[in-house]
PDB file of C-alpha atoms in Angstrom:
ATOM      1  CA  MET A   1       0.090   0.044   0.115  1.00  0.00           C
ATOM      2  CA  LYS A   2       2.748   2.337   0.906  1.00  0.00           C
ATOM      3  CA  ASN A   3       4.715   1.768  -2.372  1.00  0.00           C
ATOM      4  CA  LYS A   4       1.283   2.188  -4.383  1.00  0.00           C
ATOM      5  CA  LEU A   5       1.036   5.753  -2.548  1.00  0.00           C
ATOM      6  CA  ILE A   6       4.473   6.883  -3.308  1.00  0.00           C
ATOM      7  CA  VAL A   7       4.172   5.612  -7.151  1.00  0.00           C
ATOM      8  CA  LEU A   8       0.923   7.563  -6.895  1.00  0.00           C
ATOM      9  CA  LEU A   9       2.312  10.732  -5.649  1.00  0.00           C
ATOM     10  CA  ALA A  10       5.167  10.726  -7.906  1.00  0.00           C
ATOM     11  CA  CYS A  11       3.012  10.441 -11.109  1.00  0.00           C
ATOM     12  CA  LEU A  12       1.067  13.362  -9.641  1.00  0.00           C
ATOM     13  CA  MET A  13       3.936  15.317  -9.013  1.00  0.00           C
ATOM     14  CA  ALA A  14       5.569  14.702 -12.386  1.00  0.00           C
ATOM     15  CA  VAL A  15       2.310  15.508 -14.121  1.00  0.00           C
ATOM     16  CA  SER A  16       2.084  18.763 -12.260  1.00  0.00           C
ATOM     17  CA  GLY A  17       5.458  19.488 -12.820  1.00  0.00           C
ATOM     18  CA  ILE A  18       6.822  19.351  -9.138  1.00  0.00           C
ATOM     19  CA  SER A  19       9.908  17.862  -7.957  1.00  0.00           C
ATOM     20  CA  PHE A  20      10.828  16.238  -4.912  1.00  0.00           C
ATOM     21  CA  PHE A  21      13.199  18.922  -3.956  1.00  0.00           C
ATOM     22  CA  SER A  22      10.696  21.745  -4.123  1.00  0.00           C
ATOM     23  CA  ILE A  23       7.766  19.959  -2.516  1.00  0.00           C
ATOM     24  CA  THR A  24       8.577  21.932   1.070  1.00  0.00           C
ATOM     25  CA  SER A  25       7.954  25.036  -0.866  1.00  0.00           C
ATOM     26  CA  PHE A  26       4.103  24.328  -1.356  1.00  0.00           C
ATOM     27  CA  ALA A  27       1.255  25.962   0.522  1.00  0.00           C
ATOM     28  CA  GLN A  28      -0.447  23.954   2.817  1.00  0.00           C
ATOM     29  CA  GLU A  29      -3.780  23.836   0.539  1.00  0.00           C
ATOM     30  CA  ASP A  30      -1.536  22.439  -2.273  1.00  0.00           C
ATOM     31  CA  ILE A  31      -0.609  19.484  -0.251  1.00  0.00           C
ATOM     32  CA  ALA A  32      -4.016  18.979   1.157  1.00  0.00           C
ATOM     33  CA  GLN A  33      -5.319  18.915  -2.601  1.00  0.00           C
ATOM     34  CA  LEU A  34      -2.506  16.562  -3.528  1.00  0.00           C
ATOM     35  CA  LYS A  35      -3.476  14.021  -0.771  1.00  0.00           C
ATOM     36  CA  GLN A  36      -7.308  14.299  -1.721  1.00  0.00           C
ATOM     37  CA  GLN A  37      -6.301  13.321  -5.314  1.00  0.00           C
ATOM     38  CA  ILE A  38      -4.085  10.459  -4.048  1.00  0.00           C
ATOM     39  CA  GLU A  39      -6.950   9.373  -1.830  1.00  0.00           C
ATOM     40  CA  VAL A  40      -9.583   9.115  -4.852  1.00  0.00           C
ATOM     41  CA  LEU A  41      -6.830   7.418  -7.064  1.00  0.00           C
ATOM     42  CA  GLN A  42      -5.816   4.658  -4.218  1.00  0.00           C
ATOM     43  CA  LYS A  43      -9.728   4.006  -4.137  1.00  0.00           C
ATOM     44  CA  ARG A  44     -10.028   3.489  -7.851  1.00  0.00           C
ATOM     45  CA  VAL A  45      -7.149   0.996  -7.844  1.00  0.00           C
ATOM     46  CA  ASP A  46      -8.530  -0.876  -4.960  1.00  0.00           C
ATOM     47  CA  GLU A  47     -11.601  -1.119  -7.167  1.00  0.00           C
ATOM     48  CA  LEU A  48     -10.015  -2.283 -10.238  1.00  0.00           C
ATOM     49  CA  GLU A  49      -8.010  -4.869  -8.333  1.00  0.00           C
ATOM     50  CA  SER A  50     -11.055  -6.178  -6.697  1.00  0.00           C
ATOM     51  CA  LYS A  51     -12.677  -6.089  -9.860  1.00  0.00           C
ATOM     52  CA  GLU A  52      -9.849  -8.223 -11.422  1.00  0.00           C
ATOM     53  CA  GLN A  53      -9.666 -10.869  -8.742  1.00  0.00           C
ATOM     54  CA  GLN A  54     -13.311 -11.684  -9.010  1.00  0.00           C
ATOM     55  CA  GLU A  55     -13.771 -11.831 -12.884  1.00  0.00           C
ATOM     56  CA  PRO A  56     -13.066 -15.589 -13.923  1.00  0.00           C
ATOM     57  CA  VAL A  57     -10.261 -16.125 -16.429  1.00  0.00           C
ATOM     58  CA  HIS A  58     -11.756 -17.178 -19.933  1.00  0.00           C
ATOM     59  CA  VAL A  59      -9.385 -19.210 -22.151  1.00  0.00           C
ATOM     60  CA  ASP A  60     -10.096 -20.197 -25.672  1.00  0.00           C
ATOM     61  CA  PRO A  61      -9.761 -23.840 -26.294  1.00  0.00           C
ATOM     62  CA  PHE A  62      -9.393 -23.055 -29.985  1.00  0.00           C
ATOM     63  CA  LEU A  63      -6.530 -20.819 -29.323  1.00  0.00           C
ATOM     64  CA  LYS A  64      -3.385 -22.151 -31.133  1.00  0.00           C
ATOM     65  CA  ARG A  65      -0.142 -22.469 -28.737  1.00  0.00           C
ATOM     66  CA  GLY A  66       2.101 -19.255 -29.429  1.00  0.00           C
ATOM     67  CA  GLN A  67      -0.598 -17.080 -30.242  1.00  0.00           C
ATOM     68  CA  GLY A  68      -2.198 -14.305 -28.164  1.00  0.00           C
ATOM     69  CA  ALA A  69      -1.014 -13.957 -24.542  1.00  0.00           C
ATOM     70  CA  TRP A  70       2.594 -15.284 -23.920  1.00  0.00           C
ATOM     71  CA  ASP A  71       2.830 -18.922 -23.124  1.00  0.00           C
ATOM     72  CA  PRO A  72       6.015 -19.949 -21.229  1.00  0.00           C
ATOM     73  CA  PHE A  73       5.244 -23.727 -21.875  1.00  0.00           C
ATOM     74  CA  TYR A  74       4.995 -23.061 -25.592  1.00  0.00           C
ATOM     75  CA  GLU A  75       8.441 -21.101 -25.506  1.00  0.00           C
ATOM     76  CA  ILE A  76       9.903 -24.215 -23.625  1.00  0.00           C
ATOM     77  CA  GLU A  77       8.740 -26.308 -26.487  1.00  0.00           C
ATOM     78  CA  ARG A  78      10.009 -24.196 -29.329  1.00  0.00           C
ATOM     79  CA  MET A  79      13.746 -24.192 -27.851  1.00  0.00           C
ATOM     80  CA  GLN A  80      13.731 -27.905 -27.163  1.00  0.00           C
ATOM     81  CA  GLU A  81      12.750 -28.330 -30.781  1.00  0.00           C
ATOM     82  CA  GLU A  82      15.586 -25.659 -31.796  1.00  0.00           C
ATOM     83  CA  MET A  83      17.999 -27.753 -30.014  1.00  0.00           C
ATOM     84  CA  ASN A  84      16.931 -30.761 -31.611  1.00  0.00           C
ATOM     85  CA  ARG A  85      17.228 -29.205 -35.036  1.00  0.00           C
ATOM     86  CA  MET A  86      20.650 -27.722 -34.218  1.00  0.00           C
ATOM     87  CA  PHE A  87      21.776 -31.352 -33.036  1.00  0.00           C
ATOM     88  CA  GLN A  88      20.398 -32.893 -36.163  1.00  0.00           C
ATOM     89  CA  ASN A  89      22.445 -30.483 -38.316  1.00  0.00           C
ATOM     90  CA  SER A  90      25.666 -30.479 -36.603  1.00  0.00           C
ATOM     91  CA  TYR A  91      26.457 -33.988 -37.423  1.00  0.00           C
ATOM     92  CA  ASN A  92      24.541 -34.101 -40.910  1.00  0.00           C
ATOM     93  CA  ARG A  93      26.914 -31.685 -42.399  1.00  0.00           C
ATOM     94  CA  GLY A  94      29.841 -33.281 -44.081  1.00  0.00           C
ATOM     95  CA  GLY A  95      32.948 -33.920 -42.415  1.00  0.00           C
ATOM     96  CA  GLY A  96      31.295 -35.086 -39.262  1.00  0.00           C
ATOM     97  CA  LEU A  97      29.947 -33.800 -35.956  1.00  0.00           C
ATOM     98  CA  GLY A  98      33.342 -32.698 -34.695  1.00  0.00           C
ATOM     99  CA  ARG A  99      33.233 -29.737 -37.380  1.00  0.00           C
ATOM    100  CA  GLY A 100      29.824 -28.665 -36.482  1.00  0.00           C
ATOM    101  CA  MET A 101      29.034 -25.147 -35.513  1.00  0.00           C
ATOM    102  CA  PHE A 102      29.849 -25.757 -31.778  1.00  0.00           C
ATOM    103  CA  SER A 103      33.298 -26.932 -32.440  1.00  0.00           C
ATOM    104  CA  ASN A 104      36.255 -25.124 -31.045  1.00  0.00           C
ATOM    105  CA  ASP A 105      39.605 -26.623 -31.919  1.00  0.00           C
ATOM    106  CA  MET A 106      42.918 -25.826 -30.573  1.00  0.00           C
ATOM    107  CA  SER A 107      45.911 -26.972 -31.879  1.00  0.00           C
ATOM    108  CA  TYR A 108      44.749 -30.406 -32.881  1.00  0.00           C
ATOM    109  CA  ASP A 109      41.930 -31.721 -34.667  1.00  0.00           C
ATOM    110  CA  HIS A 110      40.056 -34.930 -33.440  1.00  0.00           C
ATOM    111  CA  ASP A 111      36.963 -36.537 -35.212  1.00  0.00           C
ATOM    112  CA  PHE A 112      33.497 -37.350 -33.487  1.00  0.00           C
ATOM    113  CA  ASP A 113      31.435 -40.089 -34.555  1.00  0.00           C
ATOM    114  CA  ILE A 114      28.002 -40.457 -33.171  1.00  0.00           C
ATOM    115  CA  LYS A 115      25.157 -42.742 -33.714  1.00  0.00           C
ATOM    116  CA  GLU A 116      21.645 -43.120 -32.338  1.00  0.00           C
ATOM    117  CA  ASN A 117      19.943 -46.597 -31.605  1.00  0.00           C
ATOM    118  CA  ALA A 118      16.777 -47.620 -30.099  1.00  0.00           C
ATOM    119  CA  ASP A 119      18.222 -47.263 -26.604  1.00  0.00           C
ATOM    120  CA  GLY A 120      20.215 -44.049 -26.785  1.00  0.00           C
ATOM    121  CA  TYR A 121      23.185 -42.440 -28.390  1.00  0.00           C
ATOM    122  CA  GLU A 122      26.834 -43.668 -28.596  1.00  0.00           C
ATOM    123  CA  ILE A 123      29.617 -40.913 -29.315  1.00  0.00           C
ATOM    124  CA  ARG A 124      33.148 -42.141 -30.306  1.00  0.00           C
ATOM    125  CA  PHE A 125      35.850 -39.633 -29.908  1.00  0.00           C
ATOM    126  CA  ASP A 126      39.585 -40.156 -31.416  1.00  0.00           C
ATOM    127  CA  MET A 127      42.078 -39.789 -28.719  1.00  0.00           C
ATOM    128  CA  LYS A 128      44.938 -40.459 -30.972  1.00  0.00           C
ATOM    129  CA  GLY A 129      47.724 -37.957 -29.863  1.00  0.00           C
ATOM    130  CA  LEU A 130      46.129 -37.032 -26.559  1.00  0.00           C
ATOM    131  CA  ASP A 131      47.668 -37.798 -23.272  1.00  0.00           C
ATOM    132  CA  LYS A 132      44.737 -40.520 -22.053  1.00  0.00           C
ATOM    133  CA  GLU A 133      44.978 -39.275 -18.112  1.00  0.00           C
ATOM    134  CA  LYS A 134      44.342 -35.696 -19.125  1.00  0.00           C
ATOM    135  CA  VAL A 135      40.960 -36.166 -20.767  1.00  0.00           C
ATOM    136  CA  ASP A 136      38.224 -34.121 -19.108  1.00  0.00           C
ATOM    137  CA  ILE A 137      34.514 -34.694 -19.703  1.00  0.00           C
ATOM    138  CA  GLN A 138      32.173 -31.767 -18.842  1.00  0.00           C
ATOM    139  CA  ILE A 139      28.471 -32.514 -19.110  1.00  0.00           C
ATOM    140  CA  ASN A 140      25.264 -30.412 -18.713  1.00  0.00           C
ATOM    141  CA  GLU A 141      21.615 -31.109 -19.507  1.00  0.00           C
ATOM    142  CA  HIS A 142      21.907 -30.191 -23.107  1.00  0.00           C
ATOM    143  CA  SER A 143      25.922 -30.428 -24.083  1.00  0.00           C
ATOM    144  CA  ILE A 144      28.941 -32.522 -23.535  1.00  0.00           C
ATOM    145  CA  THR A 145      32.482 -31.050 -23.463  1.00  0.00           C
ATOM    146  CA  VAL A 146      35.508 -33.037 -24.015  1.00  0.00           C
ATOM    147  CA  LYS A 147      38.772 -31.462 -23.180  1.00  0.00           C
ATOM    148  CA  GLY A 148      42.528 -32.824 -23.468  1.00  0.00           C
ATOM    149  CA  GLU A 149      46.074 -32.274 -23.584  1.00  0.00           C
ATOM    150  CA  SER A 150      48.381 -33.404 -26.354  1.00  0.00           C
ATOM    151  CA  SER A 151      52.111 -33.929 -26.664  1.00  0.00           C
ATOM    152  CA  ARG A 152      54.497 -34.759 -29.834  1.00  0.00           C
ATOM    153  CA  GLN A 153      58.109 -35.465 -29.632  1.00  0.00           C
ATOM    154  CA  GLU A 154      60.080 -35.714 -32.896  1.00  0.00           C
ATOM    155  CA  THR A 155      63.470 -36.844 -33.071  1.00  0.00           C
ATOM    156  CA  GLU A 156      66.189 -36.537 -35.534  1.00  0.00           C
ATOM    157  CA  GLU A 157      69.217 -38.569 -35.285  1.00  0.00           C
ATOM    158  CA  SER A 158      72.602 -38.761 -37.815  1.00  0.00           C
ATOM    159  CA  GLU A 159      76.607 -39.294 -37.592  1.00  0.00           C
ATOM    160  CA  ASN A 160      77.081 -35.679 -36.474  1.00  0.00           C
ATOM    161  CA  LYS A 161      74.067 -34.509 -34.842  1.00  0.00           C
ATOM    162  CA  TYR A 162      71.145 -35.151 -32.616  1.00  0.00           C
ATOM    163  CA  PHE A 163      68.052 -33.303 -32.785  1.00  0.00           C
ATOM    164  CA  SER A 164      64.868 -33.437 -30.418  1.00  0.00           C
ATOM    165  CA  THR A 165      61.736 -31.156 -30.396  1.00  0.00           C
ATOM    166  CA  GLN A 166      58.657 -31.402 -28.702  1.00  0.00           C
ATOM    167  CA  SER A 167      55.515 -29.741 -29.060  1.00  0.00           C
ATOM    168  CA  PHE A 168      52.277 -29.505 -26.745  1.00  0.00           C
ATOM    169  CA  GLY A 169      48.910 -28.420 -27.699  1.00  0.00           C
ATOM    170  CA  SER A 170      45.079 -28.597 -26.050  1.00  0.00           C
ATOM    171  CA  PHE A 171      41.999 -29.718 -27.206  1.00  0.00           C
ATOM    172  CA  MET A 172      38.361 -28.681 -26.632  1.00  0.00           C
ATOM    173  CA  LYS A 173      34.931 -29.596 -28.469  1.00  0.00           C
ATOM    174  CA  THR A 174      31.536 -29.100 -27.191  1.00  0.00           C
ATOM    175  CA  ILE A 175      28.754 -31.155 -28.794  1.00  0.00           C
ATOM    176  CA  PRO A 176      25.024 -30.256 -28.431  1.00  0.00           C
ATOM    177  CA  LEU A 177      22.788 -33.211 -27.244  1.00  0.00           C
ATOM    178  CA  PRO A 178      19.431 -33.977 -28.112  1.00  0.00           C
ATOM    179  CA  VAL A 179      16.524 -33.157 -25.515  1.00  0.00           C
ATOM    180  CA  ASP A 180      15.703 -36.859 -24.685  1.00  0.00           C
ATOM    181  CA  ALA A 181      19.621 -38.104 -23.967  1.00  0.00           C
ATOM    182  CA  ASP A 182      19.533 -38.985 -20.174  1.00  0.00           C
ATOM    183  CA  THR A 183      23.030 -37.368 -19.249  1.00  0.00           C
ATOM    184  CA  THR A 184      22.644 -38.466 -15.581  1.00  0.00           C
ATOM    185  CA  LYS A 185      23.387 -42.213 -16.819  1.00  0.00           C
ATOM    186  CA  LEU A 186      26.305 -41.261 -18.714  1.00  0.00           C
ATOM    187  CA  LYS A 187      28.952 -43.966 -19.271  1.00  0.00           C
ATOM    188  CA  THR A 188      32.501 -43.997 -20.670  1.00  0.00           C
ATOM    189  CA  GLU A 189      34.737 -46.654 -22.181  1.00  0.00           C
ATOM    190  CA  LYS A 190      38.114 -46.869 -23.883  1.00  0.00           C
ATOM    191  CA  GLU A 191      38.320 -48.887 -27.014  1.00  0.00           C
ATOM    192  CA  GLY A 192      41.763 -48.731 -28.556  1.00  0.00           C
ATOM    193  CA  GLU A 193      42.565 -45.003 -29.543  1.00  0.00           C
ATOM    194  CA  SER A 194      38.792 -44.075 -29.114  1.00  0.00           C
ATOM    195  CA  LEU A 195      36.596 -42.804 -26.130  1.00  0.00           C
ATOM    196  CA  VAL A 196      33.504 -44.050 -26.230  1.00  0.00           C
ATOM    197  CA  ILE A 197      30.657 -41.961 -24.629  1.00  0.00           C
ATOM    198  CA  LYS A 198      27.002 -43.755 -24.232  1.00  0.00           C
ATOM    199  CA  LEU A 199      24.021 -41.818 -23.127  1.00  0.00           C
ATOM    200  CA  PRO A 200      20.928 -43.747 -22.862  1.00  0.00           C
ATOM    201  CA  LYS A 201      17.556 -42.133 -23.668  1.00  0.00           C
ATOM    202  CA  LYS A 202      15.230 -40.563 -21.110  1.00  0.00           C
ATOM    203  CA  ALA A 203      12.111 -42.864 -20.331  1.00  0.00           C
ATOM    204  CA  SER A 204       9.090 -41.333 -22.039  1.00  0.00           C
TER     205      SER A 204
END
């Protein structure tokens, strides 16, 4: 109630060209008139709020989702559909999933291969050249990120010289996941030079 009175007072003062700094210079009759106007406006606000609470809300059953008033559930469904479309586009392009719009390579390139079956999804990641002990998997509800570090050593030896170089690099890729992938039941396996990530589908 106090906040509403403050807002109403501010509106009246703005319309009348009154500032908070000059209110003390008003005559007593001006202040009394302002208080009277505030009381009238407050009664009108209370009447409108009471009327709004008493009137039932009518919903048109034939109104399509996404039309008319803002529907938060429609927005959630639309975002899920967009995520699915982005996921499909990212691995249906030529060059595999690793070259999709979400890829972020640093120094070395590694390929992903993803397959969908009746039970879930299988992501196969080529770890050749990476330090197997320094591969990190970060996952959230809609994506999975794989990070790794790699090192490469080259040695050249002849009768008069011995030359050895070692290079280091890092790697990171983020993959969008479909909305029905159950990230809480993720499993990982190592098969040779590949890391296999398995995600079951959520129970419908």
